[in-house]
Amino acid sequence: MYSVENTWKEIRDAGVQIAVIAIGAIEQHGHHLPLGTDWFQVDHVARRLAEKLDAFYCPAMPYGNSWEHQRFPGSLSLRPETLAAVLRDIVLCLRDHGISKIVVVNGHGANWILKPTVRQLNYDYPDLTIIWSNGVNPEDGGEPPVEIHSGLSETSRMMYLRPDLVKDEGVVNSPGIVGQEFLDYVGFDRVTKTGAWGCPADGATPERGEEILDASVESSARYVRWAFARIEEFKSQPSVVERDRVPGRESQEES
Amino acid sequence: MYSVENTWKEIRDAGVQIAVIAIGAIEQHGHHLPLGTDWFQVDHVARRLAEKLDAFYCPAMPYGNSWEHQRFPGSLSLRPETLAAVLRDIVLCLRDHGISKIVVVNGHGANWILKPTVRQLNYDYPDLTIIWSNGVNPEDGGEPPVEIHSGLSETSRMMYLRPDLVKDEGVVNSPGIVGQEFLDYVGFDRVTKTGAWGCPADGATPERGEEILDASVESSARYVRWAFARIEEFKSQPSVVERDRVPGRESQEES
Amino acid sequence: MYSVENTWKEIRDAGVQIAVIAIGAIEQHGHHLPLGTDWFQVDHVARRLAEKLDAFYCPAMPYGNSWEHQRFPGSLSLRPETLAAVLRDIVLCLRDHGISKIVVVNGHGANWILKPTVRQLNYDYPDLTIIWSNGVNPEDGGEPPVEIHSGLSETSRMMYLRPDLVKDEGVVNSPGIVGQEFLDYVGFDRVTKTGAWGCPADGATPERGEEILDASVESSARYVRWAFARIEEFKSQPSVVERDRVPGRESQEES
Amino acid sequence: MYSVENTWKEIRDAGVQIAVIAIGAIEQHGHHLPLGTDWFQVDHVARRLAEKLDAFYCPAMPYGNSWEHQRFPGSLSLRPETLAAVLRDIVLCLRDHGISKIVVVNGHGANWILKPTVRQLNYDYPDLTIIWSNGVNPEDGGEPPVEIHSGLSETSRMMYLRPDLVKDEGVVNSPGIVGQEFLDYVGFDRVTKTGAWGCPADGATPERGEEILDASVESSARYVRWAFARIEEFKSQPSVVERDRVPGRESQEES
Amino acid sequence: MYSVENTWKEIRDAGVQIAVIAIGAIEQHGHHLPLGTDWFQVDHVARRLAEKLDAFYCPAMPYGNSWEHQRFPGSLSLRPETLAAVLRDIVLCLRDHGISKIVVVNGHGANWILKPTVRQLNYDYPDLTIIWSNGVNPEDGGEPPVEIHSGLSETSRMMYLRPDLVKDEGVVNSPGIVGQEFLDYVGFDRVTKTGAWGCPADGATPERGEEILDASVESSARYVRWAFARIEEFKSQPSVVERDRVPGRESQEES
Amino acid sequence: MYSVENTWKEIRDAGVQIAVIAIGAIEQHGHHLPLGTDWFQVDHVARRLAEKLDAFYCPAMPYGNSWEHQRFPGSLSLRPETLAAVLRDIVLCLRDHGISKIVVVNGHGANWILKPTVRQLNYDYPDLTIIWSNGVNPEDGGEPPVEIHSGLSETSRMMYLRPDLVKDEGVVNSPGIVGQEFLDYVGFDRVTKTGAWGCPADGATPERGEEILDASVESSARYVRWAFARIEEFKSQPSVVERDRVPGRESQEES
């Protein structure tokens, strides 16, 4: 493994092919774990991964997007666009140095911005291959999703909705052969037969489409009504930050 | 339901409380479905949802982020930051008009940018409540995720990694009571007891932590090696856009 | 005409050369017309135009810049830079698909940002030709403006102001041969003889220049004084949104 | 008049109320006029205007948007967003100093970005009043446009297009009382009776609407076909920059 | 000292007043020092400083602006605007947590963007006090610069250049009482008597001004000519990255 | 010298090679000097410099970054990013016209943003050479700094801090041969032997490193404590803007 403990000459002479970038987060982790938990862990995991891959290990970025924790003292967040810019800048420097295979290890679930950023970088710079450190590996027993796009379900829905727009030709089954994260790496034109990922040939009908749509509206309406009520409930209660300042309260909650 | 078929006076006099915004996508849908599929469907579903909620239905935004389809003629994508700006501008106009409850109906899975955008809007403008049209409704049989943050798994990992930083006090179980999408609406200080969402009191050990971390590195490395190889394979094959120009080819692939 | 009701294969096989993009606006239209008026109309007109041109008709963008209507409930505006980004992203996708002739149909007078955006796109991407759907057609009886730049008027003004900087050579008449909107498509180096568009050879004098400048200052000062007063007057009156809440008021105003 | 030839104390003690900002352009002006023509002139006019208004005269911004002249050596342009930022920054500094009445004198027709920028500033900062140095002054004989929005023409078009959406109530004549540039200063809610600016009560009919729409499509199509051809023609000819390098050519063109 | 090794509750209960942010750089450090040198050092120094101040120590930002090293493999740079955004985001999070005294420890001279960023943050958020970890401490023997603004030199220059604009009144000596970095913290209105920082009353003359200006032009011209030549020379030689690939070359250079 | 008093044809025919851009500032200059002082002076100096260089003199940009003066009426500042954009746009226009040697004359010390902007432009566009009008000219008696990067001091500090990372090989003296501003023009790979600029071979020791680091922390802590106190003191006093409104106060301060 190479890292910033090396000199530039060592990096150059090694002819490194792969770089690993870890992205952490600084955010509250309850009463028992430290603010830096995500950063510490992703640094550990990513470093070991870089060792296995004999890669160049870039310093783990401590800060991520943790606005959902912002009310807790000590949580430190970047705005999504800032984190995107940090990743983009590092990736383009690596590209400058001839390193075009880059693994992103994300240490925090809410760093959502990384998803569109990695995808956009792969499409904007086709000479780069930026991948996630985790995903579905079919050769390792993983199950690629059968349907994602223009499959049985979506075809049925369109047969109900706009039958005039559904063609008879080209209704070809093309079930998933890799995980959905591959769409961050290459386009549908690489991983499908017609652009559709799914099994529209397995008996799509307008009736099935109507059912799915009805169910979708029903469940959406149910959820929305419930969610507005629940949020109101949450917002009307004191926040935990204030709540557990009340002496004796916490033990009661445990009972 | 109210919509842009109404006059401004009708909207004003109705005292609308909720708005619904649908976001579509313009992207290839195989040989049998039209480019506008996502837009047509989300418009249909969201409009019916708005009717049920007696909400103000904003015109469905046709364009989303579809870079994974960009190689197919007719796919039209916004850059992620553009879509974020569109949503933010519309939301802030609604806020201007005193509408603070907003439902976002996303018609395309790859509009990833909506996630951090909705979350950031909720945190930047606490007077707004912007929610998704779908999620986990526990009162409707949905299962909130037990562990998300500082639970049994994360505590075990930190006990292995940095035992000096794990406290004995405050190790309190606080399993999930709503779906994870609620973190787009309110913070951890509302939906947990200590900031932790999970069950660290159920027997976290360093051994368990070590196991999880080892497995994580192992599976990451396996995935990364496989993925680089698979992408290379994909990129070395002709794209489907070129591929199916070859006469007679497609039928062979089906066999 | 092609549209998002087609499949990607149909677009590809058609070899479409021209695309039409309509931009609407969501804004109040008085008591008798709906909020979506501009969007409905521009969609209608642009679609029919696309049919005539056998072009690819992109979904009409519903939202534009309508801040001058923002006080009226239901008006929904993008910030100018957002609308610019939407147009740019769509145009660059079309370019990706090999469509380089693009017609912008603007459905709302206050979408001012479209003007510098279209112009900049044409200059930044000289392989594109993005034009407006309307303009001066001299072959159809339209009158191109005689003077725009460095003509009789401007030369006279400079003769008065900085006679030392006015050259005798190259004073060549070059009256307009197309409408001013052509400057959004090609530069002055294409549509003029020397860079000047006008008739400086028709007797420019410092006296004429002084007169024009004096008149300009006079009329400016008159306008500015009046405008400040008028705005104050407007701002001191109740806004119409509040005003017509007063019962019985509206009928009086009509008398 | 006050200017940057004064000290800060003089500005403070004067209690200046109005500021004047001139925006120029650096662009070719044919063979006989200098590159700085627009800047020189706008500086002259704006300074004299500031004198008349006893205003604070800010240094004229030399640079504007002149991409249509960019092929000519010496033309120097800002990108539209840069010019917008310059104006916004200066305006906000003046606001900091308690100067809220600001006159923008635009020395170059193609500084289009100033239009949406001034309008947005007025709406974002309602305590400011930023006006143009020129416009329609009805008290001075100017003719405000009768119809702009939801008037006779637009109502007719909607009666043809979507008669179900045209209301009978509130069809009130509200012809223009100021020039259209007032929409950069205050909204429709100030200068109209119902939000409509025009005379829909003067006999709108679907027939009239159909006629207008048909004529609009016809003339658009005519223009578009002609314009594409004309641009091709322009682009196929040598640019004037190269053209007039040919010795002896220019005199011929004059004959 | 507090850090991200603490829990949120510990931070809250400690009532921390001061935060320390260190900014590093990842860049080549010759053949003998590692790429991470600046980061390692600034982390060390800033951590010890935080201990002394009993401050909250934010994770050191590894990445800075090192474009001058970009040709050397392993150097990783952010664009200036990205680094500015990172600092701003962290500072605003600290502000959210009630920490308004912030010390920036800069580990790399070329992180120039920090200078305008810190200054702008202090002026945009007057409730914050963001300071550098180093500067001139007059109570510790440091020498504040006597002249910075409108002093003897500048007054002389203006007496020569625009004598009509130099006032007789208010010519008051106001030599520096703190280092120039204080202008990043508070304005001239706090640290000077009249807005001038210098000694204009010590005998400013137009002759002195002329001399200074002449010398300035002379030395500029000398420098510019030399610099263009020197850069050409540098650019015409092979870069060291290529140079020292030549075997045996390096030892020669040492002799 | 050429300027915007010339026509485009004169610029073209002159084949100008060098352009000079002056950047001013509009800010208070005490009681005796005008707000425009920096602009007037830099315009004067830069114009004379352009004459000497027979360069194209761009109009001096009046506005710079003067937030430290913002409390004084009449000071007008751009935000740093705006000034950066102005410079970049002008530079790229000059590049369009084939002028690749550009001299920036900075008239105001606090225009900090120019530093990273010029550097970034030189690195983003290697065909451009943008230099400052002033710097260290060794051929003119100037003294280039001996140590900047990886020299004796930095090596000593690393020997103390991370001895495991300091290599024995490649410890080569490479003292400065030009001023530090050359790093805005070309990289370390041009002006050093190994990437190090300094004399690490002159006896670096961990002891020396420890001393330097200790002194650095000590002096930082001393400074920080003093600075926080001093700022509080400054902020608790009335600003000079208010202060000298008090009659009789100013004369007392002079005594």
PDB file of C-alpha atoms in Angstrom, chain F residues 1-149:
ATOM      1  CA  MET F   1       0.985  51.491 -25.843  1.00  0.00           C
ATOM      2  CA  TYR F   2      -2.414  50.362 -27.012  1.00  0.00           C
ATOM      3  CA  SER F   3      -5.662  50.825 -25.159  1.00  0.00           C
ATOM      4  CA  VAL F   4      -9.416  50.968 -25.593  1.00  0.00           C
ATOM      5  CA  GLU F   5      -8.873  54.335 -27.259  1.00  0.00           C
ATOM      6  CA  ASN F   6      -7.760  52.322 -30.284  1.00  0.00           C
ATOM      7  CA  THR F   7      -9.943  50.601 -32.839  1.00  0.00           C
ATOM      8  CA  TRP F   8     -10.049  46.846 -33.170  1.00  0.00           C
ATOM      9  CA  LYS F   9      -8.152  47.041 -36.415  1.00  0.00           C
ATOM     10  CA  GLU F  10      -5.302  48.921 -34.788  1.00  0.00           C
ATOM     11  CA  ILE F  11      -5.055  46.272 -32.110  1.00  0.00           C
ATOM     12  CA  ARG F  12      -5.115  43.527 -34.694  1.00  0.00           C
ATOM     13  CA  ASP F  13      -2.514  45.151 -36.913  1.00  0.00           C
ATOM     14  CA  ALA F  14      -0.213  45.952 -33.989  1.00  0.00           C
ATOM     15  CA  GLY F  15       0.137  42.292 -33.084  1.00  0.00           C
ATOM     16  CA  VAL F  16       0.226  43.149 -29.391  1.00  0.00           C
ATOM     17  CA  GLN F  17       1.949  40.515 -27.262  1.00  0.00           C
ATOM     18  CA  ILE F  18       1.456  41.732 -23.710  1.00  0.00           C
ATOM     19  CA  ALA F  19      -1.572  43.068 -21.833  1.00  0.00           C
ATOM     20  CA  VAL F  20      -1.617  44.967 -18.550  1.00  0.00           C
ATOM     21  CA  ILE F  21      -4.611  44.752 -16.208  1.00  0.00           C
ATOM     22  CA  ALA F  22      -4.826  47.039 -13.192  1.00  0.00           C
ATOM     23  CA  ILE F  23      -7.104  46.249 -10.269  1.00  0.00           C
ATOM     24  CA  GLY F  24      -8.041  49.085  -7.925  1.00  0.00           C
ATOM     25  CA  ALA F  25     -10.279  49.470  -4.911  1.00  0.00           C
ATOM     26  CA  ILE F  26     -12.879  51.975  -3.794  1.00  0.00           C
ATOM     27  CA  GLU F  27     -12.408  52.519  -0.098  1.00  0.00           C
ATOM     28  CA  GLN F  28     -12.034  55.212   2.521  1.00  0.00           C
ATOM     29  CA  HIS F  29      -8.618  56.828   2.804  1.00  0.00           C
ATOM     30  CA  GLY F  30      -8.932  58.808   5.989  1.00  0.00           C
ATOM     31  CA  HIS F  31     -10.051  62.396   6.170  1.00  0.00           C
ATOM     32  CA  HIS F  32      -7.602  63.742   3.656  1.00  0.00           C
ATOM     33  CA  LEU F  33      -7.596  61.339   0.718  1.00  0.00           C
ATOM     34  CA  PRO F  34     -10.424  60.428  -1.618  1.00  0.00           C
ATOM     35  CA  LEU F  35     -12.274  57.133  -1.858  1.00  0.00           C
ATOM     36  CA  GLY F  36     -10.799  56.438  -5.277  1.00  0.00           C
ATOM     37  CA  THR F  37      -7.152  56.737  -4.195  1.00  0.00           C
ATOM     38  CA  ASP F  38      -6.139  53.144  -4.955  1.00  0.00           C
ATOM     39  CA  TRP F  39      -7.859  53.186  -8.309  1.00  0.00           C
ATOM     40  CA  PHE F  40      -6.340  56.517  -9.347  1.00  0.00           C
ATOM     41  CA  GLN F  41      -2.864  55.387  -8.409  1.00  0.00           C
ATOM     42  CA  VAL F  42      -2.929  51.932  -9.885  1.00  0.00           C
ATOM     43  CA  ASP F  43      -4.355  53.367 -13.101  1.00  0.00           C
ATOM     44  CA  HIS F  44      -1.445  55.811 -13.242  1.00  0.00           C
ATOM     45  CA  VAL F  45       1.276  53.304 -12.479  1.00  0.00           C
ATOM     46  CA  ALA F  46      -0.114  50.545 -14.655  1.00  0.00           C
ATOM     47  CA  ARG F  47      -0.627  52.828 -17.618  1.00  0.00           C
ATOM     48  CA  ARG F  48       2.954  53.999 -17.441  1.00  0.00           C
ATOM     49  CA  LEU F  49       4.086  50.424 -17.143  1.00  0.00           C
ATOM     50  CA  ALA F  50       2.038  49.501 -20.225  1.00  0.00           C
ATOM     51  CA  GLU F  51       3.706  52.355 -22.110  1.00  0.00           C
ATOM     52  CA  LYS F  52       7.118  51.045 -21.231  1.00  0.00           C
ATOM     53  CA  LEU F  53       6.163  47.538 -22.295  1.00  0.00           C
ATOM     54  CA  ASP F  54       4.302  48.682 -25.421  1.00  0.00           C
ATOM     55  CA  ALA F  55       1.455  46.589 -24.110  1.00  0.00           C
ATOM     56  CA  PHE F  56      -2.343  46.626 -24.487  1.00  0.00           C
ATOM     57  CA  TYR F  57      -3.647  48.523 -21.487  1.00  0.00           C
ATOM     58  CA  CYS F  58      -7.029  47.169 -20.340  1.00  0.00           C
ATOM     59  CA  PRO F  59      -9.302  49.608 -18.503  1.00  0.00           C
ATOM     60  CA  ALA F  60      -8.406  49.582 -14.822  1.00  0.00           C
ATOM     61  CA  MET F  61     -10.997  47.711 -12.792  1.00  0.00           C
ATOM     62  CA  PRO F  62     -12.143  50.316 -10.248  1.00  0.00           C
ATOM     63  CA  TYR F  63     -13.585  47.876  -7.711  1.00  0.00           C
ATOM     64  CA  GLY F  64     -11.706  45.426  -5.490  1.00  0.00           C
ATOM     65  CA  ASN F  65     -12.141  43.770  -2.080  1.00  0.00           C
ATOM     66  CA  SER F  66     -12.278  46.292   0.725  1.00  0.00           C
ATOM     67  CA  TRP F  67     -14.459  44.713   3.385  1.00  0.00           C
ATOM     68  CA  GLU F  68     -12.128  45.966   6.089  1.00  0.00           C
ATOM     69  CA  HIS F  69     -13.288  49.482   5.117  1.00  0.00           C
ATOM     70  CA  GLN F  70     -16.947  48.664   4.647  1.00  0.00           C
ATOM     71  CA  ARG F  71     -18.080  50.567   7.740  1.00  0.00           C
ATOM     72  CA  PHE F  72     -16.939  53.830   6.122  1.00  0.00           C
ATOM     73  CA  PRO F  73     -19.535  55.432   3.821  1.00  0.00           C
ATOM     74  CA  GLY F  74     -18.596  55.275   0.164  1.00  0.00           C
ATOM     75  CA  SER F  75     -16.453  52.150   0.341  1.00  0.00           C
ATOM     76  CA  LEU F  76     -17.602  49.787  -2.407  1.00  0.00           C
ATOM     77  CA  SER F  77     -16.443  46.162  -2.418  1.00  0.00           C
ATOM     78  CA  LEU F  78     -16.885  43.142  -4.560  1.00  0.00           C
ATOM     79  CA  ARG F  79     -17.056  39.744  -2.905  1.00  0.00           C
ATOM     80  CA  PRO F  80     -13.769  37.885  -3.464  1.00  0.00           C
ATOM     81  CA  GLU F  81     -15.333  35.362  -5.863  1.00  0.00           C
ATOM     82  CA  THR F  82     -16.718  38.187  -8.010  1.00  0.00           C
ATOM     83  CA  LEU F  83     -13.339  39.842  -8.395  1.00  0.00           C
ATOM     84  CA  ALA F  84     -11.852  36.458  -9.277  1.00  0.00           C
ATOM     85  CA  ALA F  85     -14.484  35.998 -11.981  1.00  0.00           C
ATOM     86  CA  VAL F  86     -13.829  39.457 -13.441  1.00  0.00           C
ATOM     87  CA  LEU F  87     -10.112  38.787 -13.729  1.00  0.00           C
ATOM     88  CA  ARG F  88     -10.661  35.317 -15.182  1.00  0.00           C
ATOM     89  CA  ASP F  89     -13.124  36.551 -17.793  1.00  0.00           C
ATOM     90  CA  ILE F  90     -10.826  39.348 -18.978  1.00  0.00           C
ATOM     91  CA  VAL F  91      -7.816  37.041 -19.090  1.00  0.00           C
ATOM     92  CA  LEU F  92      -9.718  34.471 -21.157  1.00  0.00           C
ATOM     93  CA  CYS F  93     -10.838  37.161 -23.622  1.00  0.00           C
ATOM     94  CA  LEU F  94      -7.241  38.289 -24.057  1.00  0.00           C
ATOM     95  CA  ARG F  95      -6.292  34.650 -24.634  1.00  0.00           C
ATOM     96  CA  ASP F  96      -8.981  34.478 -27.315  1.00  0.00           C
ATOM     97  CA  HIS F  97      -7.267  37.398 -29.015  1.00  0.00           C
ATOM     98  CA  GLY F  98      -3.921  35.626 -28.911  1.00  0.00           C
ATOM     99  CA  ILE F  99      -2.455  37.673 -26.074  1.00  0.00           C
ATOM    100  CA  SER F 100      -0.899  35.213 -23.672  1.00  0.00           C
ATOM    101  CA  LYS F 101       1.444  37.404 -21.639  1.00  0.00           C
ATOM    102  CA  ILE F 102      -0.495  39.290 -19.030  1.00  0.00           C
ATOM    103  CA  VAL F 103       0.709  41.552 -16.230  1.00  0.00           C
ATOM    104  CA  VAL F 104      -1.554  42.082 -13.234  1.00  0.00           C
ATOM    105  CA  VAL F 105      -0.986  45.338 -11.354  1.00  0.00           C
ATOM    106  CA  ASN F 106      -2.691  45.131  -8.007  1.00  0.00           C
ATOM    107  CA  GLY F 107      -3.483  48.490  -6.457  1.00  0.00           C
ATOM    108  CA  HIS F 108      -4.775  47.279  -3.124  1.00  0.00           C
ATOM    109  CA  GLY F 109      -3.157  44.990  -0.594  1.00  0.00           C
ATOM    110  CA  ALA F 110      -6.390  43.329   0.487  1.00  0.00           C
ATOM    111  CA  ASN F 111      -7.306  42.018  -2.955  1.00  0.00           C
ATOM    112  CA  TRP F 112      -6.127  38.652  -1.584  1.00  0.00           C
ATOM    113  CA  ILE F 113      -8.237  36.656  -3.956  1.00  0.00           C
ATOM    114  CA  LEU F 114      -6.051  37.734  -6.871  1.00  0.00           C
ATOM    115  CA  LYS F 115      -3.271  35.532  -5.559  1.00  0.00           C
ATOM    116  CA  PRO F 116      -5.014  32.139  -5.813  1.00  0.00           C
ATOM    117  CA  THR F 117      -6.811  33.320  -8.961  1.00  0.00           C
ATOM    118  CA  VAL F 118      -3.653  34.177 -10.874  1.00  0.00           C
ATOM    119  CA  ARG F 119      -2.012  30.969  -9.711  1.00  0.00           C
ATOM    120  CA  GLN F 120      -4.991  28.834 -10.724  1.00  0.00           C
ATOM    121  CA  LEU F 121      -5.226  30.519 -14.134  1.00  0.00           C
ATOM    122  CA  ASN F 122      -1.556  29.802 -14.809  1.00  0.00           C
ATOM    123  CA  TYR F 123      -2.047  26.140 -13.896  1.00  0.00           C
ATOM    124  CA  ASP F 124      -5.400  25.706 -15.654  1.00  0.00           C
ATOM    125  CA  TYR F 125      -4.132  27.365 -18.865  1.00  0.00           C
ATOM    126  CA  PRO F 126      -0.464  26.489 -19.268  1.00  0.00           C
ATOM    127  CA  ASP F 127      -0.356  28.425 -22.545  1.00  0.00           C
ATOM    128  CA  LEU F 128      -0.868  31.643 -20.567  1.00  0.00           C
ATOM    129  CA  THR F 129       1.792  33.424 -18.535  1.00  0.00           C
ATOM    130  CA  ILE F 130       0.185  35.779 -16.042  1.00  0.00           C
ATOM    131  CA  ILE F 131       2.595  37.614 -13.790  1.00  0.00           C
ATOM    132  CA  TRP F 132       2.567  40.238 -11.082  1.00  0.00           C
ATOM    133  CA  SER F 133       4.014  43.652 -11.748  1.00  0.00           C
ATOM    134  CA  ASN F 134       6.275  43.345  -8.753  1.00  0.00           C
ATOM    135  CA  GLY F 135       8.386  40.644  -7.170  1.00  0.00           C
ATOM    136  CA  VAL F 136      11.921  39.653  -6.347  1.00  0.00           C
ATOM    137  CA  ASN F 137      14.360  40.242  -9.200  1.00  0.00           C
ATOM    138  CA  PRO F 138      17.673  38.598  -8.260  1.00  0.00           C
ATOM    139  CA  GLU F 139      19.417  40.179 -11.222  1.00  0.00           C
ATOM    140  CA  ASP F 140      18.418  43.492  -9.780  1.00  0.00           C
ATOM    141  CA  GLY F 141      19.716  42.877  -6.295  1.00  0.00           C
ATOM    142  CA  GLY F 142      16.616  41.188  -4.861  1.00  0.00           C
ATOM    143  CA  GLU F 143      17.108  38.350  -2.382  1.00  0.00           C
ATOM    144  CA  PRO F 144      15.154  35.179  -3.130  1.00  0.00           C
ATOM    145  CA  PRO F 145      14.051  33.420   0.051  1.00  0.00           C
ATOM    146  CA  VAL F 146      16.483  30.614   0.884  1.00  0.00           C
ATOM    147  CA  GLU F 147      13.921  28.310   2.485  1.00  0.00           C
ATOM    148  CA  ILE F 148      10.289  27.737   1.633  1.00  0.00           C
ATOM    149  CA  HIS F 149       9.539  24.044   1.439  1.00  0.00           C
TER     150      HIS F 149
END
